[in-house]
Short mmCIF file of C-alpha atoms and ligand atoms in Angstrom, two decimals:
data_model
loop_
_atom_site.label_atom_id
_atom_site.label_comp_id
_atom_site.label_asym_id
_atom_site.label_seq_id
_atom_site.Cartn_x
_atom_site.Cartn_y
_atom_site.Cartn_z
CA UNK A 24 -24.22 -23.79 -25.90
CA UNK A 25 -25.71 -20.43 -25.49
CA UNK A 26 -24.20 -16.94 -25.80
CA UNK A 27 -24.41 -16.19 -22.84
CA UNK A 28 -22.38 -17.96 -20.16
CA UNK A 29 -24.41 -16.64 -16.87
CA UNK A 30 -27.39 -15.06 -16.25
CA UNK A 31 -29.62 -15.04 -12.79
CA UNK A 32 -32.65 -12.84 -12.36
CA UNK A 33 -32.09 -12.64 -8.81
CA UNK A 34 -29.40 -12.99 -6.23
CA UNK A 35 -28.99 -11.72 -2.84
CA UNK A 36 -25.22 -10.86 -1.94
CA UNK A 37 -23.73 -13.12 0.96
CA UNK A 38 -22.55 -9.91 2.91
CA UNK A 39 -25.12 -7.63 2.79
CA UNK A 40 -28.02 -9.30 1.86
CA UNK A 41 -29.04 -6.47 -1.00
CA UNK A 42 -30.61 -7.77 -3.94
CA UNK A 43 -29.20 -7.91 -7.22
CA UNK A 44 -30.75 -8.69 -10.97
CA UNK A 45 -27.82 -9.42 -12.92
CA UNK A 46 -27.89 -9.47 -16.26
CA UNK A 47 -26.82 -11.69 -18.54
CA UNK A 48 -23.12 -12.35 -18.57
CA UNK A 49 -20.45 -12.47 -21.24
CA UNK A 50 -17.02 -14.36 -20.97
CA UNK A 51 -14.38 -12.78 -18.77
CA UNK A 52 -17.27 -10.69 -16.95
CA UNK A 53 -17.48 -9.74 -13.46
CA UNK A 54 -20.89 -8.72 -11.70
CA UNK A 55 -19.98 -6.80 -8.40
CA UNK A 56 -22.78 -6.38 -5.58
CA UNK A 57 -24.44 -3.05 -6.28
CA UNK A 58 -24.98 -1.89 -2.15
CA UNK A 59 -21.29 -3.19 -1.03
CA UNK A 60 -19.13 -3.97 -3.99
CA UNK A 61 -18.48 -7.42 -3.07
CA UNK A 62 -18.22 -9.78 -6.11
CA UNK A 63 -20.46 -11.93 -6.62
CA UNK A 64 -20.13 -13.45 -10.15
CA UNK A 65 -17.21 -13.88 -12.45
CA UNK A 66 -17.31 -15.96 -15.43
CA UNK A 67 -13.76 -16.18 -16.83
CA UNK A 68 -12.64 -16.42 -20.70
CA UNK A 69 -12.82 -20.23 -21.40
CA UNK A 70 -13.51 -21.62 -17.85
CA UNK A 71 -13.93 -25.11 -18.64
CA UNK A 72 -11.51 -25.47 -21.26
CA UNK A 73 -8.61 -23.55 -18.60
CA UNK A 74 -9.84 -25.63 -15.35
CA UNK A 75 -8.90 -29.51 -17.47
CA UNK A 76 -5.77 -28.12 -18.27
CA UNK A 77 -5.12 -26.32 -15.20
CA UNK A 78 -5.98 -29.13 -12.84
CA UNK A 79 -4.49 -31.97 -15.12
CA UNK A 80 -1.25 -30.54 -14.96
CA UNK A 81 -1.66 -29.68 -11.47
CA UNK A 82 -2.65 -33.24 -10.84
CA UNK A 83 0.75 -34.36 -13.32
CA UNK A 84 3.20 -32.29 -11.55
CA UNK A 85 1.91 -34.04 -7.63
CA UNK A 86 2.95 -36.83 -9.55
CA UNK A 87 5.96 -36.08 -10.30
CA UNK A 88 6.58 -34.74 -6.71
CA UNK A 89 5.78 -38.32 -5.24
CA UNK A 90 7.93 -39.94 -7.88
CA UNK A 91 11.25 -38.06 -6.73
CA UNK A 92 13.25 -37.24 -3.74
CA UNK A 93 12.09 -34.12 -2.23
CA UNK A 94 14.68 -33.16 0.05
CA UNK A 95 18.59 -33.46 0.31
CA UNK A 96 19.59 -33.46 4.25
CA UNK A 97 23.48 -33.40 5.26
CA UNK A 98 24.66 -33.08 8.81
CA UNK A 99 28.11 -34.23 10.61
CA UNK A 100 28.89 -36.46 7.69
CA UNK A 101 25.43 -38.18 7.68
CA UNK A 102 23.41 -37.90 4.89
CA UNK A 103 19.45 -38.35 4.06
CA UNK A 104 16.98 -38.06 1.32
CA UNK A 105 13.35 -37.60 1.95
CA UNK A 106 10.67 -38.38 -0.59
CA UNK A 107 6.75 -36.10 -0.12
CA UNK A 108 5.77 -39.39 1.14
CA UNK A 109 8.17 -39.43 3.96
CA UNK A 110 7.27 -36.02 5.16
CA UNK A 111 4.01 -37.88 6.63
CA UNK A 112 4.94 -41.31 6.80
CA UNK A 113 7.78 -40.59 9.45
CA UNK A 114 5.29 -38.70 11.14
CA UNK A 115 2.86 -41.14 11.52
CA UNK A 116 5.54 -44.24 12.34
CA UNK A 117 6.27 -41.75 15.24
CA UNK A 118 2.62 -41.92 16.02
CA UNK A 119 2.31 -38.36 15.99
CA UNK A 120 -1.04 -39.44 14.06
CA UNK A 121 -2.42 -35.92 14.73
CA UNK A 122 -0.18 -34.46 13.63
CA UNK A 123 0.68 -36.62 10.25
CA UNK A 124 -3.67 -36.33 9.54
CA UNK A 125 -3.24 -32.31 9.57
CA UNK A 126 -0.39 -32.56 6.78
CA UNK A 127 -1.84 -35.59 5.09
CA UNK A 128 -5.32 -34.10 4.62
CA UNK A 129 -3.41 -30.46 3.76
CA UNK A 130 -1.09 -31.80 1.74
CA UNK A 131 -3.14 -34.59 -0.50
CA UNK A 132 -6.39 -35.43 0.90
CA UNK A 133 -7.66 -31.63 0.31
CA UNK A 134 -6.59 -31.02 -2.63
CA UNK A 135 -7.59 -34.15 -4.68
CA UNK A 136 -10.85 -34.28 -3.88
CA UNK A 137 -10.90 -30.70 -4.79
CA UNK A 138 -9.27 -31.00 -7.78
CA UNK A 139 -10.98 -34.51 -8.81
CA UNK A 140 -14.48 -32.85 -8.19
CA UNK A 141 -14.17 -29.67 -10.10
CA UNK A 142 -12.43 -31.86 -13.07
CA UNK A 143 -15.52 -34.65 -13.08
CA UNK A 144 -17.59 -31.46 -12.90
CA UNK A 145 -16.46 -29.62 -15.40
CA UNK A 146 -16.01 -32.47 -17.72
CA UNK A 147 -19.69 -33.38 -17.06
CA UNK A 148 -20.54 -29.70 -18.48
CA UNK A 149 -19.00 -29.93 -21.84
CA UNK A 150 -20.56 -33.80 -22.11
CA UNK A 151 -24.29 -32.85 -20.59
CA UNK A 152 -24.41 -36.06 -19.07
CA UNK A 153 -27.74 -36.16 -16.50
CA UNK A 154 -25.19 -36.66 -13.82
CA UNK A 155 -27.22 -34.41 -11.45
CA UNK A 156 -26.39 -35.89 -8.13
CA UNK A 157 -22.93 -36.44 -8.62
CA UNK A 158 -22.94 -33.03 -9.42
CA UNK A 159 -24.50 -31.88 -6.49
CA UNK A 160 -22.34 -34.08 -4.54
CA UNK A 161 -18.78 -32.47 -6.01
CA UNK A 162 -20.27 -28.66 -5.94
CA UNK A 163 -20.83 -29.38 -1.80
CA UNK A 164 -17.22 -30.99 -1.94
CA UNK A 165 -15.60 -27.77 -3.67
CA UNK A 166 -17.13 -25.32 -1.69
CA UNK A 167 -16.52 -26.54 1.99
CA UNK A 168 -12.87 -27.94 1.08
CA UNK A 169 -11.79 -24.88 -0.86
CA UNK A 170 -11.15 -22.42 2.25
CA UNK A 171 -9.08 -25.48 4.12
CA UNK A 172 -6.57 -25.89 0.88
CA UNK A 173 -3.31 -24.76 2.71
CA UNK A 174 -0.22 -25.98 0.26
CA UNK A 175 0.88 -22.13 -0.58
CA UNK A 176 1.06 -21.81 3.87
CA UNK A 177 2.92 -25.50 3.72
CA UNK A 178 5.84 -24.08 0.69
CA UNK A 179 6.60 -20.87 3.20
CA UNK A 180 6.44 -23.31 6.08
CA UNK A 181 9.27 -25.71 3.67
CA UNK A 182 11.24 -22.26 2.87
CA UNK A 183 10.87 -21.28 7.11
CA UNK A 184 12.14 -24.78 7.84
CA UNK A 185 15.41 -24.67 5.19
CA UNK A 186 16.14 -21.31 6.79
CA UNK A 187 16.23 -22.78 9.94
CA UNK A 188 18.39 -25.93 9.29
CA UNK A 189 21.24 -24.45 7.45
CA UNK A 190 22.41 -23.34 11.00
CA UNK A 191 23.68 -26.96 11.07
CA UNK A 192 22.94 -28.77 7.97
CA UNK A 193 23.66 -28.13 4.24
CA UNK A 194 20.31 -28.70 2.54
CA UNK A 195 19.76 -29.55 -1.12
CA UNK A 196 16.95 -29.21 -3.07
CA UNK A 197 16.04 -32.07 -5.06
CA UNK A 198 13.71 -32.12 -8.15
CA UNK A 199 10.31 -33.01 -6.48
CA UNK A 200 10.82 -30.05 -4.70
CA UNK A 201 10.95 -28.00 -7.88
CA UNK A 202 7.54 -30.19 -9.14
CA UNK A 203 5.87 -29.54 -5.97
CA UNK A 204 6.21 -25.77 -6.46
CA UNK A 205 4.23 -26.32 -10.18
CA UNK A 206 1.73 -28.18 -7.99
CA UNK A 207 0.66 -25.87 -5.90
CA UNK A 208 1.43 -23.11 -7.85
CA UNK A 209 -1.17 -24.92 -10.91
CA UNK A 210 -3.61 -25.46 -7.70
CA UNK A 211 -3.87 -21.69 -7.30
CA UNK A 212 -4.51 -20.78 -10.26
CA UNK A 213 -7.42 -24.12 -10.65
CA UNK A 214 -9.01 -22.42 -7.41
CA UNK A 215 -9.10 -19.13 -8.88
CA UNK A 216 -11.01 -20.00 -11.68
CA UNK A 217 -13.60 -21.45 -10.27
CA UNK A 218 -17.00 -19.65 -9.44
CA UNK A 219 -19.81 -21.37 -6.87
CA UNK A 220 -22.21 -19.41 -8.63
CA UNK A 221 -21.32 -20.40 -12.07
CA UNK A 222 -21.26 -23.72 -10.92
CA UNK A 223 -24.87 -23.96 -9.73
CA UNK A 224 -25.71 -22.05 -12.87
CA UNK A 225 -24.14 -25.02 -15.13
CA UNK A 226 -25.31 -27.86 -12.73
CA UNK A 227 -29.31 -26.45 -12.35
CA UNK A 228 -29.47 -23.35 -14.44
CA UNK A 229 -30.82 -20.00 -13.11
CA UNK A 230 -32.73 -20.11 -10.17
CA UNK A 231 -36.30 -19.14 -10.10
CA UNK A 232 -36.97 -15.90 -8.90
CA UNK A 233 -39.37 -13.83 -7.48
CA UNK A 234 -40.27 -10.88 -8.72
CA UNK A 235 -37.88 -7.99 -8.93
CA UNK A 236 -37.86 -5.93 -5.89
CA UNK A 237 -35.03 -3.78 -4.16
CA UNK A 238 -33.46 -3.41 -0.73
CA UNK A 239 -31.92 -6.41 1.02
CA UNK A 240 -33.68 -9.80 0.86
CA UNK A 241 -34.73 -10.23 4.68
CA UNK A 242 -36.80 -6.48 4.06
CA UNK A 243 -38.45 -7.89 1.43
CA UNK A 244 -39.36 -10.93 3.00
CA UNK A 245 -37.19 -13.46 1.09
CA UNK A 246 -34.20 -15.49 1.76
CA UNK A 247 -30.45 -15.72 -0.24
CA UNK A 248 -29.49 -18.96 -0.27
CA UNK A 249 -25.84 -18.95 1.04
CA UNK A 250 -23.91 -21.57 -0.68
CA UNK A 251 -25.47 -21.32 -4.32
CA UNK A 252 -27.13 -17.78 -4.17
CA UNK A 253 -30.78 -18.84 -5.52
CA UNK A 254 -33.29 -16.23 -3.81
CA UNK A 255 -36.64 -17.62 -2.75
CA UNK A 256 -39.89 -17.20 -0.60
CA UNK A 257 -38.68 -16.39 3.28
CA UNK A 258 -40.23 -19.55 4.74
CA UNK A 259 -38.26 -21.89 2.92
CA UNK A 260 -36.01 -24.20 5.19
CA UNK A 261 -34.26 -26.14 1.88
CA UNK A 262 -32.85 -23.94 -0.82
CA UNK A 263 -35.12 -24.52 -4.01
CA UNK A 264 -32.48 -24.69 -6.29
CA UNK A 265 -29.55 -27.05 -4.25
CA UNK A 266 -31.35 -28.55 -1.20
CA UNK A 267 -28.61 -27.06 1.22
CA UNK A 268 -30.63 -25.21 4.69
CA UNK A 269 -31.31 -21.94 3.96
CA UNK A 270 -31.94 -18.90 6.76
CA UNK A 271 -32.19 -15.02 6.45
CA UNK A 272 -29.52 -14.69 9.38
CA UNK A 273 -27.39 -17.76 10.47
CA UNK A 274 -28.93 -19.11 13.38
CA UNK A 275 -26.68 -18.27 16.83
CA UNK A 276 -23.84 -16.75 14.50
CA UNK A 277 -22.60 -14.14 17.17
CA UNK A 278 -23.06 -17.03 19.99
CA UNK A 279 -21.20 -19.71 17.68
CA UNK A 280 -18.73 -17.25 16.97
CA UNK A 281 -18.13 -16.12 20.47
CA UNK A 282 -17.99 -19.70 21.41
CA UNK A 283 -15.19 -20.69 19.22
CA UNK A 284 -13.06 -17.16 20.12
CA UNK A 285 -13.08 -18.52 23.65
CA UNK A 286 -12.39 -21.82 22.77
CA UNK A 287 -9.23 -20.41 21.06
CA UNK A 288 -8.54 -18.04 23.68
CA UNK A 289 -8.14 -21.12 26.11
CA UNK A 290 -5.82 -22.72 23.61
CA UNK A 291 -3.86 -20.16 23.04
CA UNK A 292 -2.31 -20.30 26.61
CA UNK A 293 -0.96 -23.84 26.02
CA UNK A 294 0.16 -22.63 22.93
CA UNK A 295 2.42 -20.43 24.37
CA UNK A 296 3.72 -21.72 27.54
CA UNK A 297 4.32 -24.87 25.99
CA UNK A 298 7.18 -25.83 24.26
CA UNK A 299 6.32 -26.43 20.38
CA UNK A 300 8.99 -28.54 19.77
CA UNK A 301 12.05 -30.68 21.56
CA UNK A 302 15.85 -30.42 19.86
CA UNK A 303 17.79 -33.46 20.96
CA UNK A 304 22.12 -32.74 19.94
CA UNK A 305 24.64 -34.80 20.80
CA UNK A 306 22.81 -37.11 23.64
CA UNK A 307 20.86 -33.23 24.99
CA UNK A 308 17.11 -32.81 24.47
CA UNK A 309 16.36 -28.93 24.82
CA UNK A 310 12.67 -27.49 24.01
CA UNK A 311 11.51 -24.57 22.26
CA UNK A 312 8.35 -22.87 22.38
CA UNK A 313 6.75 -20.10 19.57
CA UNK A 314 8.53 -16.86 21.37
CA UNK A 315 11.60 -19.12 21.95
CA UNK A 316 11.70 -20.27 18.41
CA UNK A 317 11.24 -16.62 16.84
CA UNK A 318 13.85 -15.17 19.55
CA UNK A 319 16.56 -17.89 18.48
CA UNK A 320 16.32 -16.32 14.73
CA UNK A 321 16.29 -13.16 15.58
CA UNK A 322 19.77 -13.64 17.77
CA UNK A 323 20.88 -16.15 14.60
CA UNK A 324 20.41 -12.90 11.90
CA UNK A 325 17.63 -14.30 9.98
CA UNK A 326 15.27 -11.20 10.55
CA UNK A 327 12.84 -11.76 7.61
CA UNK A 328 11.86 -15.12 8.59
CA UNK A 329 11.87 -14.28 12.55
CA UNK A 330 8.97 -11.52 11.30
CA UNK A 331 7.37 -13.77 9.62
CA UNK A 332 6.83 -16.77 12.21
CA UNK A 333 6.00 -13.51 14.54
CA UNK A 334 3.66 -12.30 12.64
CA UNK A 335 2.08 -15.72 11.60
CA UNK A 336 2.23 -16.87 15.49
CA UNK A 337 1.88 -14.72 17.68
CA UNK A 338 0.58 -11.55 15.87
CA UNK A 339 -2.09 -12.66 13.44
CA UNK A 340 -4.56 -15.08 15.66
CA UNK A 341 -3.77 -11.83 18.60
CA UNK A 342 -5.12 -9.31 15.81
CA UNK A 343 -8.26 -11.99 14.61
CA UNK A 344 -8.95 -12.87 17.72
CA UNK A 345 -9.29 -9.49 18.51
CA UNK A 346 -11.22 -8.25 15.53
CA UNK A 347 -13.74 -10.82 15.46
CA UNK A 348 -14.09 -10.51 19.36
CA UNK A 349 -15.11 -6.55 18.11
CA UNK A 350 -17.35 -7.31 14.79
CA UNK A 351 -19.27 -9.76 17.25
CA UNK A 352 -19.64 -7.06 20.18
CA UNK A 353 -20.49 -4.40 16.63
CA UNK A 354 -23.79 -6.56 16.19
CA UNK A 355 -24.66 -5.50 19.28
CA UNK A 356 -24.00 -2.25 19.80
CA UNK A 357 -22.83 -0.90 16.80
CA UNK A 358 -20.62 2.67 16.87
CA UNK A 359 -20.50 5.31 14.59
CA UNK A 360 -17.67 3.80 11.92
CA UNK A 361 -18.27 2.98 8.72
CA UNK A 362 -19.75 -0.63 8.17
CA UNK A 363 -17.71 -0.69 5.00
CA UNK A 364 -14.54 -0.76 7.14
CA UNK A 365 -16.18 -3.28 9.80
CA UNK A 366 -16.58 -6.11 6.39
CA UNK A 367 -13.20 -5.35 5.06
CA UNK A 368 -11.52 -6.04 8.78
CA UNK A 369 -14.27 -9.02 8.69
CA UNK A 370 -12.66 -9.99 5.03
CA UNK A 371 -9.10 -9.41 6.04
CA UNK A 372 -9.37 -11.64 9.17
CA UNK A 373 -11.13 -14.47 6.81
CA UNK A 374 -7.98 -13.66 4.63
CA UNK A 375 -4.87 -14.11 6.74
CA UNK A 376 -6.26 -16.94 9.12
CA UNK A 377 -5.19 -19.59 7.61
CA UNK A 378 -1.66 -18.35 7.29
CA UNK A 379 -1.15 -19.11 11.25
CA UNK A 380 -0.55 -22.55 10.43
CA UNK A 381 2.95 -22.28 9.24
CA UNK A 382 4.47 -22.92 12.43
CA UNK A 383 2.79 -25.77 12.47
CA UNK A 384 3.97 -27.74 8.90
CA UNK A 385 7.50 -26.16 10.05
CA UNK A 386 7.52 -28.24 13.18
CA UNK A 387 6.03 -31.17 10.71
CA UNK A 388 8.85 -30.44 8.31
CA UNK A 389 11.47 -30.76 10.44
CA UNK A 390 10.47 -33.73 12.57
CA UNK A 391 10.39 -35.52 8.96
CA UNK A 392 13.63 -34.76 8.06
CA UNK A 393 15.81 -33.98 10.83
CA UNK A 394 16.09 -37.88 12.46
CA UNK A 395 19.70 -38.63 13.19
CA UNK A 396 19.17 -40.32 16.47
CA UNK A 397 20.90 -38.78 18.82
CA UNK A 398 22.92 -37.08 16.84
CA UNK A 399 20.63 -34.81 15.91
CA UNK A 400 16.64 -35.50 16.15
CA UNK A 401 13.66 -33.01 16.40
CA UNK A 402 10.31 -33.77 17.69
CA UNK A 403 7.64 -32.08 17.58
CA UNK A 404 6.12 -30.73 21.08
CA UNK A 405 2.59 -30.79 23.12
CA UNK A 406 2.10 -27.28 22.23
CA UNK A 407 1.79 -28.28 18.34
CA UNK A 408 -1.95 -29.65 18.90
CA UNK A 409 -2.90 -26.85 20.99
CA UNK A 410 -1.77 -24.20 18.21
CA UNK A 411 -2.92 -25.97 15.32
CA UNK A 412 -6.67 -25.97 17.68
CA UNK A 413 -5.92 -21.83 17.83
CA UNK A 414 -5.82 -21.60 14.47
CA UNK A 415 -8.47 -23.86 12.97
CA UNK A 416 -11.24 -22.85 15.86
CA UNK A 417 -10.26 -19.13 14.87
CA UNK A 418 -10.81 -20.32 11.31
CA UNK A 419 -14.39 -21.73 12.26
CA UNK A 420 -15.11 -18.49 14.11
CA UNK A 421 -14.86 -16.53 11.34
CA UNK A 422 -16.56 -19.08 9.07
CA UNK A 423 -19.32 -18.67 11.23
CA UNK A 424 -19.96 -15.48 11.88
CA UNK A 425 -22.88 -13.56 9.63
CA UNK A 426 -21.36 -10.15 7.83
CA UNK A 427 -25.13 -9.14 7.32
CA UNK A 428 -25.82 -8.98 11.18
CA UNK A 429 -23.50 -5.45 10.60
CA UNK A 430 -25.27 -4.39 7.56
CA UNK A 431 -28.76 -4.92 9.76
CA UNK A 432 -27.26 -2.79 12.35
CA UNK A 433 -26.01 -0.21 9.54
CA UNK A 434 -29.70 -0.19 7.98
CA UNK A 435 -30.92 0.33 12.07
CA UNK A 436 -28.44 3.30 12.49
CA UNK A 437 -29.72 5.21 9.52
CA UNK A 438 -32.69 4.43 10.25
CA UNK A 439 -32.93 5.97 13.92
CA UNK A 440 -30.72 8.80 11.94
CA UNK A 441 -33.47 9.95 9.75
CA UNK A 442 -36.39 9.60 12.30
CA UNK A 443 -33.83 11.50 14.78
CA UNK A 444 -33.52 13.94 11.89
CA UNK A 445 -36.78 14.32 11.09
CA UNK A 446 -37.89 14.76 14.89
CA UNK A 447 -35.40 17.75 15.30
CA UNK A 448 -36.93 19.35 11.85
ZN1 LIG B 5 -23.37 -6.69 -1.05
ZN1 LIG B 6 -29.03 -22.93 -2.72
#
């Protein structure tokens, strides 16, 4: 195997579209975009060797969380043990079958095909078997799955839910709980030490590239292939290097964008005005909705987590909503500020999107476990679907929308800013 573990002559970076040679790269090496700072490489100290054991354990310890009971559940003398499995079987024998496919495909589906892929993957490398397809096949898989792997959202939804139900239950934890925590814990740190471009550079080797030129890629007439960062000749439709469409700009990005806002703009009403979920105690059903919910904490003492379901319902898809609604009205007529600032908000909104959903697996959570007839039941309400809709469309708006439309604008600005300068001179 050679010295080096990364080289690329050329790559354009996915948020500004600048071109960058990088040069050769050594273990534990980071190559940061030289126009915007973004990263675009890192190759960490023994990758392959730290990804097997990473994601073996990771894929030991969800064994060991199906193997136990999860939760310990004690209320008016009746008591109840829930395995991981139950959390979505109960769900879907109460055909809430939405519902049970968000936290199955969260939960399990997600992250084993993730964690499958990158392990067949990364076996392949140290083998060099001509498994090329496959490859390809599991790269694809990686990429699109790894911004929908939510099991660090579903633990603070868990610790949200306990919070809630020791105002009448005692709760115990038992010691899948404990595994679960390695499991996603050992899935964080699998995801963080993977790199797409690294990836492509194992599977295909450097791209070709044309010759060395400066500026962004669309100036010089050549496009940056998104998903594995090959550069080529600007009237390419198929990336040379991994077959996946290739554009200069994505096609309709502020449209697609704007589309999906709305989209979660509309759902966001239902959201609200609907109750999320339906308390039966003692014979009396009473619904809640998000505000409700939050309120009821708040009057209960438990501050921190009231702040946190506001924040993560009501405050965060308000603020993205919001934000994206401004970087898509920026491509247009862009002011004054900084386009640094305008990616970071663009970065942070990508960030903390996903984090919405914890209201969600709460409602989940407790439906699972809190079935004591009529006693004491929770199910979950018609506002659940309509949320869950807020957060994923806001998730797809920012997926969609194109940083480098706000770099063009910034290149366009100091543009007119010279000429203007050069007219008053
Ligand atoms: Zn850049
Ligand atoms: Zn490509």
């Amino acid at each position: 195997m050679s010295r080096f573990r990364f080289h690329e002559a050329m790559t354009a970076c996915e948020v500004c579209d600048f071109l960058n040679c990088i040069p050769p790269l050594q273990n534990g090496e980071r190559f940061r975009c030289r126009h915007c700072g973004h990263v675009l490489v890192s190759v960490y100290e023994q990758a392959p060797v730290r990804i097997l054991l990473t994601g073996l354990s990771c894929l030991l310890m969800l064994a060991l969380a199906m193997s136990f009971p999860f939760l310990g559940f004690s209320s008016s003398g009746i008591e109840r043990n829930i395995t991981l499995f139950n959390l979505v079987s109960v769900l879907l024998e109460q055909r809430h079958l939405l519902l049970g496919a968000i936290i199955s495909l969260a939960l399990f589906v997600f992250p084993l095909v993730y964690l499958f892929s990158i392990l067949f993957l990364v076996w392949s490398f140290q083998h060099r078997y001509p498994l090329n397809i496959a490859q390809r096949y599991c790269i694809r898989w990686v990429q699109v799955i790894q911004p929908w792997l939510m099991v660090d959202v579903f633990l603070v939804g868990i610790l949200v839910a306990l919070v809630k139900m020791m105002s009448f239950a005692d709760i115990s934890l038992e010691l899948s709980f404990w595994a679960f925590c390695g499991y996603i814990l050992l899935l964080l740190k699998t995801v963080a030490l993977v790199d797409r471009r690294w990836l492509w550079f194992n599977v295909a080797g450097p791209a070709l590239a044309p010759s060395v030129a400066t500026g962004t890629a669309q100036q010089e007439g050549l496009i940056g292939c998104h998903f594995c960062g090959a550069t080529m000749a600007g009237d390419r439709r198929h990336c040379d290097r991994c077959g996946h469409a290739v554009y200069s700009r994505r096609p309709n990005s502020v449209g697609t964008t704007t589309a999906l806002l709305l989209a979660s703009v509309v759902m966001y009403v239902p959201a609200n005005v609907f109750p999320i979920m339906h308390t039966t105690f003692l014979g009396n059903t009473e619904p809640s909705t998000i505000m409700g919910g939050v309120l009821l904490l708040w009057s209960l003492g438990s501050y921190p987590v009231a702040l946190v379901i506001l924040f993560a319902s009501v405050v965060i898809p308000i603020i993205k909503i919001l934000s994206l609604g401004w970087l898509c009205w920026q491509c247009h007529f862009p002011s004054r500020r900084l386009t640094a600032q305008k990616i970071k908000l663009y970065q942070l909104t990508e960030f903390v999107g996903r984090w919405s959903m914890i209201d969600v697996f709460v409602v989940a959570i407790l439906t699972s476990l809190v079935q004591m007839g009529n006693v004491i039941a929770i199910y979950p309400g018609a506002a659940v679907l309509s949320f869950s809709a807020v957060v994923i469309f806001t998730m797809l708006a920012a997926m969609t929308f194109d940083p480098r439309l706000l770099w063009d604008k910034d290149e366009a600005l100091s543009v007119a800013a010279f000429t203007g300068e050069r007219r008053g001179g």
